[in-house]
Coordinates of C-alpha atoms in Angstrom, one line a residue:
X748 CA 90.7 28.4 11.0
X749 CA 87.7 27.1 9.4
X750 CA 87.7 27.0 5.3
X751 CA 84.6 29.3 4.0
X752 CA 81.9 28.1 2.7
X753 CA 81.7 25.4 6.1
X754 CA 78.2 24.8 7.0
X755 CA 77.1 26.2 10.6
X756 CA 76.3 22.3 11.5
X757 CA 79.9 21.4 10.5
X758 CA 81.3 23.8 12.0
X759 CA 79.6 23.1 15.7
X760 CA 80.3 19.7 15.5
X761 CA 84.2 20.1 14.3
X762 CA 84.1 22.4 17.7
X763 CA 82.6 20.0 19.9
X764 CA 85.4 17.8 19.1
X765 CA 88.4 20.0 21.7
X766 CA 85.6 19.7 24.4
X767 CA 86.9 16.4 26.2
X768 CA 83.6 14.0 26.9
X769 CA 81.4 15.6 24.1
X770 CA 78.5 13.5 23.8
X771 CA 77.1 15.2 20.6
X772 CA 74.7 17.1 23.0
X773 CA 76.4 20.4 22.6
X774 CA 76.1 20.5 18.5
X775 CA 72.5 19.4 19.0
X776 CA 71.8 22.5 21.1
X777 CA 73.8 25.0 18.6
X778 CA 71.8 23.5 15.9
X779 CA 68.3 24.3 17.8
X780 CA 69.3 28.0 18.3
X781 CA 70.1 28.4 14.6
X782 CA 66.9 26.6 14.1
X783 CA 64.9 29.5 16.1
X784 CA 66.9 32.0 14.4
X785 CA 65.9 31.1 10.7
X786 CA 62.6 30.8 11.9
X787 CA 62.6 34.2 13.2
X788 CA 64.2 35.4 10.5
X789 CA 61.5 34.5 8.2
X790 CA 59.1 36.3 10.3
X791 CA 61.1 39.4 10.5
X792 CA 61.0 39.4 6.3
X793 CA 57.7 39.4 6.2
X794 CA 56.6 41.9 8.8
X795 CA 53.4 43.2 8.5
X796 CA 52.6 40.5 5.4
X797 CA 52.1 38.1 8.5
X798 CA 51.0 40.9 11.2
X799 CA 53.7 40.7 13.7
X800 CA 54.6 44.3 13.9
X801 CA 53.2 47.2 17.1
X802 CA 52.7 46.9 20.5
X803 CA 51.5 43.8 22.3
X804 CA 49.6 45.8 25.2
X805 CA 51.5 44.4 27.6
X806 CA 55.0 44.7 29.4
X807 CA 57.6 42.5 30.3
X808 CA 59.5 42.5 33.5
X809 CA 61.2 45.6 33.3
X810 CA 58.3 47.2 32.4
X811 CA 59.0 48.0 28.8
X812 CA 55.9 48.0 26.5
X813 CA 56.3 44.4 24.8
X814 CA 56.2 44.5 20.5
X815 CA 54.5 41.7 19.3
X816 CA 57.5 40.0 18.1
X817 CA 58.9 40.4 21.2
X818 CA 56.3 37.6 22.6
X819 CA 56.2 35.7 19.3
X820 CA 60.5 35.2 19.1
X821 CA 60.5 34.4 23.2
X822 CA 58.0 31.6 22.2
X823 CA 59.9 30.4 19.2
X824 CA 63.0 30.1 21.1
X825 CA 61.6 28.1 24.1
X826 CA 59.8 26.2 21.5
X827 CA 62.6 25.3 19.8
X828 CA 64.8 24.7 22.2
X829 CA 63.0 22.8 24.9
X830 CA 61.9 20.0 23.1
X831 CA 65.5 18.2 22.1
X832 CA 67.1 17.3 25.3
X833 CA 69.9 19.6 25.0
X834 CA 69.4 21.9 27.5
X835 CA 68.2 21.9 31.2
X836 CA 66.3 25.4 31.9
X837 CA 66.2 28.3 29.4
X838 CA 65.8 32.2 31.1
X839 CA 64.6 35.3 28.5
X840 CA 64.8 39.1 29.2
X841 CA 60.9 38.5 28.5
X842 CA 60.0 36.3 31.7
X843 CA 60.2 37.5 34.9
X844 CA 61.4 33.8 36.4
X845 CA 63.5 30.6 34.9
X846 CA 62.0 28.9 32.1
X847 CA 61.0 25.4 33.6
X848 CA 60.9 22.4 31.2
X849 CA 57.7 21.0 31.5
X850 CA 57.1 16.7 33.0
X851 CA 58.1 14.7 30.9
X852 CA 60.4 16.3 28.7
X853 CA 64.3 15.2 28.8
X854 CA 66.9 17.3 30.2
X855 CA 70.1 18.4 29.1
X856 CA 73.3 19.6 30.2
X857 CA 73.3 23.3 29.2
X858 CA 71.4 26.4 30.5
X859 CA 70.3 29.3 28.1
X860 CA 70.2 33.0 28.3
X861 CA 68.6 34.9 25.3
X862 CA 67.0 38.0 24.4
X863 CA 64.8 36.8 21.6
X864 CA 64.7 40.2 19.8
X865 CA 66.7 42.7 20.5
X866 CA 65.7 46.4 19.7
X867 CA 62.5 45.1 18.2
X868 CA 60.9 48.7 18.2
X869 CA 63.1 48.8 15.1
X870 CA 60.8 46.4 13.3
X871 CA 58.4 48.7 12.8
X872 CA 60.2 51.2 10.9
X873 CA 62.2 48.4 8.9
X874 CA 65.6 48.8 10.8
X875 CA 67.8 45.9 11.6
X876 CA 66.7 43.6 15.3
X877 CA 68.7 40.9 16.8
X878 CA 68.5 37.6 19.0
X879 CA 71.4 37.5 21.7
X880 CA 71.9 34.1 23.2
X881 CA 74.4 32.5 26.1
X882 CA 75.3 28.8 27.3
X883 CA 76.6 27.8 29.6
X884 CA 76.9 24.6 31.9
X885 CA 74.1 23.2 33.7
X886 CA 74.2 22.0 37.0
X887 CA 74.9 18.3 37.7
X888 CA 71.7 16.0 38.9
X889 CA 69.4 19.0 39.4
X890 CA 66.3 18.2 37.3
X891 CA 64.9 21.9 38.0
X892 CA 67.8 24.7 37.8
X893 CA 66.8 28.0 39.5
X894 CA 67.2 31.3 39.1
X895 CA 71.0 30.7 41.2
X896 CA 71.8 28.5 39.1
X897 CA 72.3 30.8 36.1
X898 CA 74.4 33.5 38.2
X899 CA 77.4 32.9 36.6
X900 CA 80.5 35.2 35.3
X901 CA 80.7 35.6 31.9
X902 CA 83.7 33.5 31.9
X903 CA 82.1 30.9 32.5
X904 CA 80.1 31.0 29.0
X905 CA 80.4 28.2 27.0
X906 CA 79.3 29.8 24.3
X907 CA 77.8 32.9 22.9
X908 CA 76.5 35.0 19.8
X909 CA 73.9 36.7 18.1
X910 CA 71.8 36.6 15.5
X911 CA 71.2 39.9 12.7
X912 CA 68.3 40.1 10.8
X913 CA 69.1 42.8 8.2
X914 CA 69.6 43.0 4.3
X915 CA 71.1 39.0 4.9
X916 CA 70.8 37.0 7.9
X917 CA 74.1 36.7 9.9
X918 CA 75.0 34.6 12.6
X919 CA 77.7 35.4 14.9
X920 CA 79.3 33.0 17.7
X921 CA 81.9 31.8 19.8
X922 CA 82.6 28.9 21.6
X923 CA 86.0 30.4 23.3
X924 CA 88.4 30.0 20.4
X925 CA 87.5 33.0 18.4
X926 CA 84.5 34.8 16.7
X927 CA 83.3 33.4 13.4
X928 CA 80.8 34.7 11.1
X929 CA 77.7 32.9 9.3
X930 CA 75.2 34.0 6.4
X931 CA 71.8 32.2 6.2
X932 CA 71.6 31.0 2.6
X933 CA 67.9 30.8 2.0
X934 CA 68.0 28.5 -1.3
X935 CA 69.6 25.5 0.9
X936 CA 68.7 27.1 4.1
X937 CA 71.8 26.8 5.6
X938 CA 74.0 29.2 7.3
X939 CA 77.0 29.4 5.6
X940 CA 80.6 30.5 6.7
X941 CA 81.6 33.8 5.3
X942 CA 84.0 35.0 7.8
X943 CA 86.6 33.4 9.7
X944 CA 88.6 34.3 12.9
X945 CA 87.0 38.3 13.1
X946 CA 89.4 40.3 14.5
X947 CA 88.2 44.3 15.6
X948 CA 90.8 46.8 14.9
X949 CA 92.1 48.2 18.1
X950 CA 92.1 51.6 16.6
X951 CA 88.6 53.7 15.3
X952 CA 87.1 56.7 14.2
X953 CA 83.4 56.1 15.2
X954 CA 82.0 55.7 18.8
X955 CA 77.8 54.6 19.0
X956 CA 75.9 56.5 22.3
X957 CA 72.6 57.8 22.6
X958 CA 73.6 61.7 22.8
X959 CA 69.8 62.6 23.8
X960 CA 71.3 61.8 27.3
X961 CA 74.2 63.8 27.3
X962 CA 73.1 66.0 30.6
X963 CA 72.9 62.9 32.6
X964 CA 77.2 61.4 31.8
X965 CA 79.2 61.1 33.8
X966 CA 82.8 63.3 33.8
X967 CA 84.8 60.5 32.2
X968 CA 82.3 59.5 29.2
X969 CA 81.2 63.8 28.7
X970 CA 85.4 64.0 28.3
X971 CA 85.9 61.1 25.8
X972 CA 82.5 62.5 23.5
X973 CA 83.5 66.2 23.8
X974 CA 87.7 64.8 22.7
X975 CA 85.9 62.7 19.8
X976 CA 83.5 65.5 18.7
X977 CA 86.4 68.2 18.5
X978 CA 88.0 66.2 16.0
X979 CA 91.5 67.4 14.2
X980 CA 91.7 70.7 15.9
X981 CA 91.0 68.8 19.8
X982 CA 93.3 66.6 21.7
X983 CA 92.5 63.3 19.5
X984 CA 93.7 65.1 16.5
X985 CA 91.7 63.3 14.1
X986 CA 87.6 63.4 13.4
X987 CA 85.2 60.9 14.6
X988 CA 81.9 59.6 13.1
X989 CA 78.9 58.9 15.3
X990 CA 76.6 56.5 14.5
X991 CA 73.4 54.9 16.8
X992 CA 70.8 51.9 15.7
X993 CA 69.3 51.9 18.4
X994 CA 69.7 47.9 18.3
X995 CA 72.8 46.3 20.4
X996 CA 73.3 43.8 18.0
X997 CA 73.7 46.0 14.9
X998 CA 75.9 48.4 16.8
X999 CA 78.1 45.5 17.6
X1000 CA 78.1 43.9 14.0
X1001 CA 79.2 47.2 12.7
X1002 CA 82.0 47.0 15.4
X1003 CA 83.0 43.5 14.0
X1004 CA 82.8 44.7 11.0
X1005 CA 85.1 48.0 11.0
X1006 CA 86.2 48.7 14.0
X1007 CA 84.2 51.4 16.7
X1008 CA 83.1 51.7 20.6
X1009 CA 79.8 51.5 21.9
X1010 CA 78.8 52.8 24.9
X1011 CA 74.9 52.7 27.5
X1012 CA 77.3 54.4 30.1
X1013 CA 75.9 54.6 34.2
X1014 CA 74.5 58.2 34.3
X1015 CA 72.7 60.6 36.8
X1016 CA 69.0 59.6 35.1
X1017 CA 69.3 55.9 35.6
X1018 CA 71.3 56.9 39.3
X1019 CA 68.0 58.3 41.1
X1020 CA 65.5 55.6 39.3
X1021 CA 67.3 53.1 41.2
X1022 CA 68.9 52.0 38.2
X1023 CA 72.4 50.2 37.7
X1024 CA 72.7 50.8 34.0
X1025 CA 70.5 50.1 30.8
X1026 CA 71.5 47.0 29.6
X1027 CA 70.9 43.1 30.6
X1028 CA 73.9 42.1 32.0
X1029 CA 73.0 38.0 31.6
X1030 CA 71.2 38.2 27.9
X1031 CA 73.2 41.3 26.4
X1032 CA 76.5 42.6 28.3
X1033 CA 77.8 38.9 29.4
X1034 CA 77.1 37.3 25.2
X1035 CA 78.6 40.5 23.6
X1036 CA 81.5 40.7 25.8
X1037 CA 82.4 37.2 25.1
X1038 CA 82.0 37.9 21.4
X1039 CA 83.9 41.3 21.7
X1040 CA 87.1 40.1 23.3
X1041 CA 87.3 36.9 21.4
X1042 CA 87.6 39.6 18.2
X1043 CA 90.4 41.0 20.3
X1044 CA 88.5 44.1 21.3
X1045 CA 87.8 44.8 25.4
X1046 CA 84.3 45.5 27.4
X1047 CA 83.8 47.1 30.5
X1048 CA 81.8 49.1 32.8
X1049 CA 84.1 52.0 33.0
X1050 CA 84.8 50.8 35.8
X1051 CA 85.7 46.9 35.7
X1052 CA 85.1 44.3 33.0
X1053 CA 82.2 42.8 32.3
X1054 CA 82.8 39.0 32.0
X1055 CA 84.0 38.9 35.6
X1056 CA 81.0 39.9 37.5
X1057 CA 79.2 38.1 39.7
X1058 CA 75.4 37.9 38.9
X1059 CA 72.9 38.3 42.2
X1060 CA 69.8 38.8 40.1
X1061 CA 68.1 37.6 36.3
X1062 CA 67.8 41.1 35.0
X1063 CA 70.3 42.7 36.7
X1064 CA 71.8 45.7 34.4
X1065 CA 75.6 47.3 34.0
X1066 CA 76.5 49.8 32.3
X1067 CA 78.5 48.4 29.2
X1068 CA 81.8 50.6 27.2
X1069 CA 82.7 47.8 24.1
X1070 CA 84.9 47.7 21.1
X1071 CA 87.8 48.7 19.9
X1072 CA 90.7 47.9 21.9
X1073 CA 92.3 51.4 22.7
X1074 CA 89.1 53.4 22.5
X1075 CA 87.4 51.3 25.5
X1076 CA 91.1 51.8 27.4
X1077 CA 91.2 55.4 27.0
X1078 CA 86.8 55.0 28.8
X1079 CA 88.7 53.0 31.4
X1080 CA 91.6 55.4 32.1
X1081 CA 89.5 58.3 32.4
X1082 CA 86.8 56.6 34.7
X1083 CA 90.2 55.9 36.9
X1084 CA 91.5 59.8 37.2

C-alpha cells in the first residue's frame, strides 16, 4: 500500500525496487508513457481551440476511418517513447507493422503495445477517450524485435494501464501487485496518487454492451441481457442499469470505480465478416485484463480467459466479457451449457 498523495515517479521507482536486477530502466520507461499521456491530455482539452478534432481521410489497418487525434496521439507516443533508451520496438493499433527505432538510437529492454486513443470518435462530441498501453520484456541481443516477438500471453505483461482523459486526467496501472489510481495535477503537473489497491466488487447491478447488435448474440450473452433486463420480477431478482460510452477505457474506469461487466461479445455479424471479435486483443483485451484481475474482477472470452492466449497475429481480435467477479462467471457458465 502506497500512502496518497505519492507522486506517479515515486511510486514507479519504489516498484522497480521487487524487480531483482532493476537498472532504473524500467521507471524511465513508465515515466515516458506518463509523459505522452499529459501531453495528450493537453490536446484533448483544447479540442477544436488547436484543430485536432474530425476525420483524417485516411484509415488505419483495420480499415477504420482514422480521427485526427488518432494520428497525432500515435505520433506523440512513439515520439516520446523512442527517444530514451527504454524500450526496444513499440507496435500501435494504428500501424500496420512493428514500430522500428530508427540508426542510431539506443535500445532498451522493454517492448510496447498501445492504442494511443481509444474511442477517439468521442472527441468530437466532448465524451471521455483513452490511451491503453502494455510492456512487456524485450528479447535478449535482438537489436530489431519483429512482429513474433511481441506474441506473447498476457501473463507475460510486465505492466499495464490506461490513461482517461475526462473531467480530470486519471492514470491507471499495474505492475502485477495490484491496480493503483493516479490524477494529473495540472498546477505541478504531476500525477498524483488518489487511490490505492482498487478492488472491483464481485457483485453489480449494471452490465455495458452495445444492444444495437442484439440480433447477432449469441444464446449465452441474449440469456444473461434478457435475465438482467427482466429485473425483480425475472430470475436475477433484482434490476440492472445499462450503461455504454462507447470508449473501453471509460467503461472500464466506471467498472473500477463501482463495480459492473462489460461485454464486445463474438456474434453472427462479426462470424460471416471473417471476424474473431471487435476488440484488439494485444493493445485493449491483454492491458485491461491485466488491470481487471489485479482489482480482483475476472476477463474472458466466454469461452476461456483472456491473459492466456497465445497471439499469432498484431491485430488479432477476441471477443472480451470483463468485470465484476460473479457477473463474468455467470457469462462463462452459460457459454459452457
Amino acid at each position: 500500500m502506497y500512502q496518497i498523495g505519492t507522486t506517479l515517479t515515486q511510486y514507479i521507482i519504489e516498484e522497480q525496487y521487487t524487480y531483482e536486477g532493476a537498472r532504473g530502466h524500467f521507471t524511465g520507461l513508465l515515466n515516458d508513457i506518463a509523459t505522452a499521456c499529459k501531453k495528450l491530455a493537453g490536446l484533448t482539452r483544447k479540442g477544436a481551440l488547436v484543430g485536432v478534432l474530425g476525420a483524417a481521410n485516411s484509415e488505419n489497418v483495420q480499415g477504420e476511418i482514422q480521427k485526427k487525434m488518432d494520428i497525432i496521439s500515435n505520433d506523440v507516443f512513439i515520439e516520446a517513447l523512442e527517444n530514451n533508451g527504454h524500450v526496444a520496438a513499440l507496435a500501435s493499433e494504428e500501424m500496420e507493422t512493428v514500430y522500428s527505432l530508427k540508426e542510431g538510437k539506443r535500445r532498451g529492454d522493454y517492448l510496447v503495445t498501445f492504442d494511443p486513443l481509444d474511442g477517439s470518435s468521442n472527441m468530437d462530441v466532448n465524451v471521455s477517450v483513452g490511451t491503453i498501453f502494455s510492456v512487456v520484456k524485450a528479447p535478449k541481443g535482438v537489436m530489431n524485435p519483429t512482429a513474433e516477438d511481441f506474441l506473447l500471453p498476457g501473463t507475460k505483461q510486465m505492466a499495464a494501464g490506461y490513461c482517461l482523459y475526462g473531467p480530470s486526467t486519471i492514470m491507471v496501472i499495474t505492475t502485477g501487485r495490484g491496480v493503483s489510481m493516479f490524477t494529473l495535477d495540472t498546477s505541478c503537473g504531476e500525477f498524483i496518487l488518489t487511490r490505492d489497491d482498487v478492488k472491483i466488487p464481485e457483485d453489480t447491478k449494471e452490465f455495458a454492451i452495445n444492444t444495437s447488435n442484439q440480433r447477432h448474440w449469441e444464446a449465452p450473452i441474449q440469456r444473461y441481457i434478457q435475465e438482467c433486463l427482466a429485473g425483480k420480477e425475472g430470475v436475477r431478482g433484482k434490476d440492472f442499469n445499462m450503461r455504454w460510452v462507447a470508449s473501453m477505457v471509460a467503461e472500464v474506469h466506471r467498472i473500477l470505480s463501482r463495480g459492473g461487466v462489460f461485454m464486445y461479445p463474438l456474434d453472427e455479424k462479426m462470424r460471416k465478416a471473417g471476424k474473431e471479435g471487435k476488440l484488439r486483443l494485444l493493445y485493449e483485451a491483454n492491458p485491461m485484463s491485466m488491470v481487471i484481475e489485479q482489482a480482483g474482477g475476472l476477463s474472458s472470452t466466454g469461452r476461456e480467459r483472456i491473459l492466456d492466449i497465445q497471439p499469432y497475429a498484431l491485430h488479432q481480435r477476441v471477443p472480451v466479457v470483463l468485470g465484476s467477479k460473479n457477473e463474468v462467471q455467470r457469462v462463462i457458465d452459460y457459454h459452457q451449457l
